[in-house]
Amino acid sequence: MTFQPVRVVARVVAHADKADEMRSLLLQLIEPTRREPGCLFYDLFESADRPYEFVFVEEWRSAAELDAHLQSAHIQAALAAGESLFAAPPDIQRYRRLA
């Protein structure tokens, strides 16, 4: 079976007064996600100019493994826990490498 790797950029924006809580919540996702099947890398960044804005840069071996990640217990729990922290719904974009 051939897999087409999928890159993901997921932008999460917190209410400005909830940035510390959001940072803590997002950091808890790193280790369990990195242990998931198909996770090639999973890195979290914080905006240097807007400390309430966060971006995950990810690569998954396949779209199916990414889909499984999005349905995982720790991601679903974080989405539920973050509802009061999100200034907008998370923006999750998938990309494929061209060159």
PDB file of C-alpha atoms in Angstrom:
ATOM      1  CA  MET A   1       0.000   0.000   0.000  1.00  0.00           C
ATOM      2  CA  THR A   2       1.370   3.416  -0.988  1.00  0.00           C
ATOM      3  CA  PHE A   3       0.839   6.342   1.319  1.00  0.00           C
ATOM      4  CA  GLN A   4       0.709   9.985   0.294  1.00  0.00           C
ATOM      5  CA  PRO A   5       2.090  12.055   3.193  1.00  0.00           C
ATOM      6  CA  VAL A   6      -0.131  14.890   4.331  1.00  0.00           C
ATOM      7  CA  ARG A   7       1.147  18.135   5.799  1.00  0.00           C
ATOM      8  CA  VAL A   8      -1.124  20.047   8.120  1.00  0.00           C
ATOM      9  CA  VAL A   9      -1.102  23.617   9.351  1.00  0.00           C
ATOM     10  CA  ALA A  10      -3.590  24.037  12.163  1.00  0.00           C
ATOM     11  CA  ARG A  11      -4.105  27.568  13.474  1.00  0.00           C
ATOM     12  CA  VAL A  12      -5.639  28.048  16.903  1.00  0.00           C
ATOM     13  CA  VAL A  13      -6.517  31.495  18.241  1.00  0.00           C
ATOM     14  CA  ALA A  14      -7.410  31.993  21.883  1.00  0.00           C
ATOM     15  CA  HIS A  15      -9.154  34.897  23.523  1.00  0.00           C
ATOM     16  CA  ALA A  16      -6.263  37.197  24.500  1.00  0.00           C
ATOM     17  CA  ASP A  17      -6.944  36.759  28.217  1.00  0.00           C
ATOM     18  CA  LYS A  18      -6.981  32.953  27.816  1.00  0.00           C
ATOM     19  CA  ALA A  19      -3.587  32.547  26.067  1.00  0.00           C
ATOM     20  CA  ASP A  20      -1.856  30.926  29.043  1.00  0.00           C
ATOM     21  CA  GLU A  21      -4.650  28.381  29.462  1.00  0.00           C
ATOM     22  CA  MET A  22      -4.630  27.631  25.735  1.00  0.00           C
ATOM     23  CA  ARG A  23      -0.844  27.203  25.675  1.00  0.00           C
ATOM     24  CA  SER A  24      -1.058  24.719  28.538  1.00  0.00           C
ATOM     25  CA  LEU A  25      -3.852  22.771  26.836  1.00  0.00           C
ATOM     26  CA  LEU A  26      -2.027  22.598  23.498  1.00  0.00           C
ATOM     27  CA  LEU A  27       1.287  21.553  25.028  1.00  0.00           C
ATOM     28  CA  GLN A  28      -0.471  18.531  26.554  1.00  0.00           C
ATOM     29  CA  LEU A  29      -1.228  17.260  23.029  1.00  0.00           C
ATOM     30  CA  ILE A  30       2.404  16.988  21.916  1.00  0.00           C
ATOM     31  CA  GLU A  31       3.578  13.709  23.437  1.00  0.00           C
ATOM     32  CA  PRO A  32       0.462  11.569  22.921  1.00  0.00           C
ATOM     33  CA  THR A  33       0.193  12.767  19.334  1.00  0.00           C
ATOM     34  CA  ARG A  34       3.836  12.081  18.536  1.00  0.00           C
ATOM     35  CA  ARG A  35       3.277   8.473  19.665  1.00  0.00           C
ATOM     36  CA  GLU A  36       0.344   7.964  17.281  1.00  0.00           C
ATOM     37  CA  PRO A  37       0.744   5.683  14.253  1.00  0.00           C
ATOM     38  CA  GLY A  38       1.554   7.695  11.161  1.00  0.00           C
ATOM     39  CA  CYS A  39       2.746  10.855  12.906  1.00  0.00           C
ATOM     40  CA  LEU A  40       5.965  11.900  11.173  1.00  0.00           C
ATOM     41  CA  PHE A  41       6.239  15.211  13.009  1.00  0.00           C
ATOM     42  CA  TYR A  42       4.019  17.393  15.164  1.00  0.00           C
ATOM     43  CA  ASP A  43       5.360  20.791  16.237  1.00  0.00           C
ATOM     44  CA  LEU A  44       3.658  23.647  18.061  1.00  0.00           C
ATOM     45  CA  PHE A  45       4.509  27.309  17.501  1.00  0.00           C
ATOM     46  CA  GLU A  46       3.357  30.505  19.189  1.00  0.00           C
ATOM     47  CA  SER A  47       3.184  33.801  17.330  1.00  0.00           C
ATOM     48  CA  ALA A  48       5.974  36.172  18.327  1.00  0.00           C
ATOM     49  CA  ASP A  49       3.632  39.129  17.822  1.00  0.00           C
ATOM     50  CA  ARG A  50       0.319  37.681  19.009  1.00  0.00           C
ATOM     51  CA  PRO A  51       0.886  35.388  22.026  1.00  0.00           C
ATOM     52  CA  TYR A  52      -2.718  34.196  21.841  1.00  0.00           C
ATOM     53  CA  GLU A  53      -2.181  32.662  18.371  1.00  0.00           C
ATOM     54  CA  PHE A  54      -0.755  29.158  17.973  1.00  0.00           C
ATOM     55  CA  VAL A  55       0.068  26.993  14.969  1.00  0.00           C
ATOM     56  CA  PHE A  56       0.658  23.269  14.726  1.00  0.00           C
ATOM     57  CA  VAL A  57       2.799  22.150  11.797  1.00  0.00           C
ATOM     58  CA  GLU A  58       2.345  18.444  11.239  1.00  0.00           C
ATOM     59  CA  GLU A  59       3.111  15.667   8.820  1.00  0.00           C
ATOM     60  CA  TRP A  60       1.203  12.412   8.654  1.00  0.00           C
ATOM     61  CA  ARG A  61       2.054   9.331   6.642  1.00  0.00           C
ATOM     62  CA  SER A  62      -1.486   9.213   5.246  1.00  0.00           C
ATOM     63  CA  ALA A  63      -4.826  11.012   5.291  1.00  0.00           C
ATOM     64  CA  ALA A  64      -6.352   8.002   7.062  1.00  0.00           C
ATOM     65  CA  GLU A  65      -3.863   8.300   9.927  1.00  0.00           C
ATOM     66  CA  LEU A  66      -4.521  12.030  10.162  1.00  0.00           C
ATOM     67  CA  ASP A  67      -8.255  11.340  10.282  1.00  0.00           C
ATOM     68  CA  ALA A  68      -7.699   8.819  13.091  1.00  0.00           C
ATOM     69  CA  HIS A  69      -5.675  11.448  14.977  1.00  0.00           C
ATOM     70  CA  LEU A  70      -8.478  13.995  14.671  1.00  0.00           C
ATOM     71  CA  GLN A  71     -10.885  11.473  16.209  1.00  0.00           C
ATOM     72  CA  SER A  72      -8.492  10.412  18.995  1.00  0.00           C
ATOM     73  CA  ALA A  73      -9.592  10.753  22.602  1.00  0.00           C
ATOM     74  CA  HIS A  74      -6.961  13.366  23.473  1.00  0.00           C
ATOM     75  CA  ILE A  75      -7.836  15.603  20.506  1.00  0.00           C
ATOM     76  CA  GLN A  76     -11.571  15.342  21.138  1.00  0.00           C
ATOM     77  CA  ALA A  77     -11.019  16.115  24.835  1.00  0.00           C
ATOM     78  CA  ALA A  78      -8.876  19.152  23.963  1.00  0.00           C
ATOM     79  CA  LEU A  79     -11.497  20.459  21.544  1.00  0.00           C
ATOM     80  CA  ALA A  80     -14.152  20.166  24.238  1.00  0.00           C
ATOM     81  CA  ALA A  81     -11.924  21.711  26.923  1.00  0.00           C
ATOM     82  CA  GLY A  82     -10.904  24.538  24.613  1.00  0.00           C
ATOM     83  CA  GLU A  83     -14.389  25.678  23.651  1.00  0.00           C
ATOM     84  CA  SER A  84     -14.355  28.540  26.142  1.00  0.00           C
ATOM     85  CA  LEU A  85     -10.768  29.440  25.163  1.00  0.00           C
ATOM     86  CA  PHE A  86     -11.165  29.606  21.360  1.00  0.00           C
ATOM     87  CA  ALA A  87     -11.673  33.065  19.860  1.00  0.00           C
ATOM     88  CA  ALA A  88     -12.610  31.254  16.620  1.00  0.00           C
ATOM     89  CA  PRO A  89     -12.891  27.613  15.586  1.00  0.00           C
ATOM     90  CA  PRO A  90      -9.509  25.980  14.877  1.00  0.00           C
ATOM     91  CA  ASP A  91      -8.501  26.366  11.228  1.00  0.00           C
ATOM     92  CA  ILE A  92      -7.063  23.032  10.044  1.00  0.00           C
ATOM     93  CA  GLN A  93      -5.645  22.985   6.521  1.00  0.00           C
ATOM     94  CA  ARG A  94      -4.200  19.973   4.691  1.00  0.00           C
ATOM     95  CA  TYR A  95      -1.410  20.268   2.140  1.00  0.00           C
ATOM     96  CA  ARG A  96       0.524  17.938  -0.119  1.00  0.00           C
ATOM     97  CA  ARG A  97       4.126  18.536  -1.112  1.00  0.00           C
ATOM     98  CA  LEU A  98       4.661  19.629  -4.699  1.00  0.00           C
ATOM     99  CA  ALA A  99       8.444  19.938  -4.793  1.00  0.00           C
TER     100      ALA A  99
END
